[in-house]
Amino acid sequence: MSMSSIPVNSLRKALNKQVIIRLKDNVRYKGKLVSFDQNMNVWLRESTEIIENEEVASYGDIFVRGNNILFVQVNIEDYPA
């Protein structure tokens, strides 16, 4: 496995860029990735909550615990939400 294919490296490249985080309950948050840690706790800035493909709320900064995250989608310009 090359170092560029390690998921943490993808997250590092996504710092200060838009990402989408999908939670285990299918709620998604879209925002600018500010920080993450070894437990996959994530800090997003300028975030919005998306339920069933509809933006339902806007937030400033949010912190999402890693144990609630199903996956993090980076390069969202390449893939529709």
PDB file of C-alpha atoms in Angstrom:
ATOM      1  CA  MET A   1       0.000   0.000   0.000  1.00  0.00           C
ATOM      2  CA  SER A   2       1.466   3.330  -0.998  1.00  0.00           C
ATOM      3  CA  MET A   3       1.574   6.145   1.522  1.00  0.00           C
ATOM      4  CA  SER A   4      -0.729   8.266  -0.645  1.00  0.00           C
ATOM      5  CA  SER A   5      -3.495   5.671  -0.394  1.00  0.00           C
ATOM      6  CA  ILE A   6      -3.643   5.716   3.404  1.00  0.00           C
ATOM      7  CA  PRO A   7      -7.004   7.292   4.395  1.00  0.00           C
ATOM      8  CA  VAL A   8      -5.386   9.673   6.881  1.00  0.00           C
ATOM      9  CA  ASN A   9      -3.329  11.179   4.065  1.00  0.00           C
ATOM     10  CA  SER A  10      -6.533  11.836   2.107  1.00  0.00           C
ATOM     11  CA  LEU A  11      -7.975  13.626   5.114  1.00  0.00           C
ATOM     12  CA  ARG A  12      -4.827  15.712   5.523  1.00  0.00           C
ATOM     13  CA  LYS A  13      -5.113  16.787   1.892  1.00  0.00           C
ATOM     14  CA  ALA A  14      -8.757  17.720   2.529  1.00  0.00           C
ATOM     15  CA  LEU A  15      -7.952  20.125   5.385  1.00  0.00           C
ATOM     16  CA  ASN A  16      -9.542  23.537   4.750  1.00  0.00           C
ATOM     17  CA  LYS A  17     -11.619  22.056   1.907  1.00  0.00           C
ATOM     18  CA  GLN A  18     -15.276  21.061   1.701  1.00  0.00           C
ATOM     19  CA  VAL A  19     -16.116  17.520   2.815  1.00  0.00           C
ATOM     20  CA  ILE A  20     -19.284  15.591   3.552  1.00  0.00           C
ATOM     21  CA  ILE A  21     -19.543  13.474   6.678  1.00  0.00           C
ATOM     22  CA  ARG A  22     -22.194  10.764   6.762  1.00  0.00           C
ATOM     23  CA  LEU A  23     -23.271   9.582  10.186  1.00  0.00           C
ATOM     24  CA  LYS A  24     -24.560   6.145  11.121  1.00  0.00           C
ATOM     25  CA  ASP A  25     -28.130   7.524  11.242  1.00  0.00           C
ATOM     26  CA  ASN A  26     -27.815   8.709   7.583  1.00  0.00           C
ATOM     27  CA  VAL A  27     -27.617  12.399   8.496  1.00  0.00           C
ATOM     28  CA  ARG A  28     -24.911  14.221   6.555  1.00  0.00           C
ATOM     29  CA  TYR A  29     -22.924  17.322   7.360  1.00  0.00           C
ATOM     30  CA  LYS A  30     -21.196  19.377   4.701  1.00  0.00           C
ATOM     31  CA  GLY A  31     -18.532  21.858   5.692  1.00  0.00           C
ATOM     32  CA  LYS A  32     -14.913  22.904   5.633  1.00  0.00           C
ATOM     33  CA  LEU A  33     -12.657  20.372   7.381  1.00  0.00           C
ATOM     34  CA  VAL A  34     -10.761  22.251  10.073  1.00  0.00           C
ATOM     35  CA  SER A  35      -9.283  19.389  12.079  1.00  0.00           C
ATOM     36  CA  PHE A  36      -9.491  15.688  12.929  1.00  0.00           C
ATOM     37  CA  ASP A  37      -7.753  13.386  15.379  1.00  0.00           C
ATOM     38  CA  GLN A  38      -6.741   9.731  15.768  1.00  0.00           C
ATOM     39  CA  ASN A  39     -10.286   8.851  16.949  1.00  0.00           C
ATOM     40  CA  MET A  40     -11.807  10.401  13.797  1.00  0.00           C
ATOM     41  CA  ASN A  41     -13.352  13.219  15.806  1.00  0.00           C
ATOM     42  CA  VAL A  42     -13.922  15.934  13.229  1.00  0.00           C
ATOM     43  CA  TRP A  43     -14.271  19.707  13.400  1.00  0.00           C
ATOM     44  CA  LEU A  44     -16.160  21.390  10.542  1.00  0.00           C
ATOM     45  CA  ARG A  45     -16.591  25.108   9.857  1.00  0.00           C
ATOM     46  CA  GLU A  46     -19.426  26.762   7.874  1.00  0.00           C
ATOM     47  CA  SER A  47     -21.398  23.535   8.076  1.00  0.00           C
ATOM     48  CA  THR A  48     -24.858  22.542   6.912  1.00  0.00           C
ATOM     49  CA  GLU A  49     -26.979  19.563   7.915  1.00  0.00           C
ATOM     50  CA  ILE A  50     -28.391  17.458   5.081  1.00  0.00           C
ATOM     51  CA  ILE A  51     -31.271  15.027   5.552  1.00  0.00           C
ATOM     52  CA  GLU A  52     -32.691  13.120   2.583  1.00  0.00           C
ATOM     53  CA  ASN A  53     -30.741  15.303   0.101  1.00  0.00           C
ATOM     54  CA  GLU A  54     -32.166  18.530   1.533  1.00  0.00           C
ATOM     55  CA  GLU A  55     -30.236  21.115   3.515  1.00  0.00           C
ATOM     56  CA  VAL A  56     -32.257  21.532   6.696  1.00  0.00           C
ATOM     57  CA  ALA A  57     -30.016  23.687   8.911  1.00  0.00           C
ATOM     58  CA  SER A  58     -26.910  25.844   8.786  1.00  0.00           C
ATOM     59  CA  TYR A  59     -24.356  25.956  11.571  1.00  0.00           C
ATOM     60  CA  GLY A  60     -21.081  27.669  12.186  1.00  0.00           C
ATOM     61  CA  ASP A  61     -18.558  25.303  13.713  1.00  0.00           C
ATOM     62  CA  ILE A  62     -19.524  21.758  14.660  1.00  0.00           C
ATOM     63  CA  PHE A  63     -17.651  18.909  16.291  1.00  0.00           C
ATOM     64  CA  VAL A  64     -18.608  15.341  15.364  1.00  0.00           C
ATOM     65  CA  ARG A  65     -17.497  12.409  17.489  1.00  0.00           C
ATOM     66  CA  GLY A  66     -15.682   9.786  15.480  1.00  0.00           C
ATOM     67  CA  ASN A  67     -17.760   6.871  16.763  1.00  0.00           C
ATOM     68  CA  ASN A  68     -20.834   8.370  15.013  1.00  0.00           C
ATOM     69  CA  ILE A  69     -19.158   8.720  11.602  1.00  0.00           C
ATOM     70  CA  LEU A  70     -19.852   6.160   8.901  1.00  0.00           C
ATOM     71  CA  PHE A  71     -17.546   7.787   6.339  1.00  0.00           C
ATOM     72  CA  VAL A  72     -15.991  11.059   5.208  1.00  0.00           C
ATOM     73  CA  GLN A  73     -16.349  12.006   1.566  1.00  0.00           C
ATOM     74  CA  VAL A  74     -13.499  14.142   0.244  1.00  0.00           C
ATOM     75  CA  ASN A  75     -13.190  15.710  -3.214  1.00  0.00           C
ATOM     76  CA  ILE A  76     -16.903  16.458  -3.198  1.00  0.00           C
ATOM     77  CA  GLU A  77     -16.569  18.522  -6.355  1.00  0.00           C
ATOM     78  CA  ASP A  78     -15.959  15.228  -8.169  1.00  0.00           C
ATOM     79  CA  TYR A  79     -18.967  13.435  -6.684  1.00  0.00           C
ATOM     80  CA  PRO A  80     -22.511  14.738  -6.186  1.00  0.00           C
ATOM     81  CA  ALA A  81     -23.893  14.695  -2.626  1.00  0.00           C
TER      82      ALA A  81
END
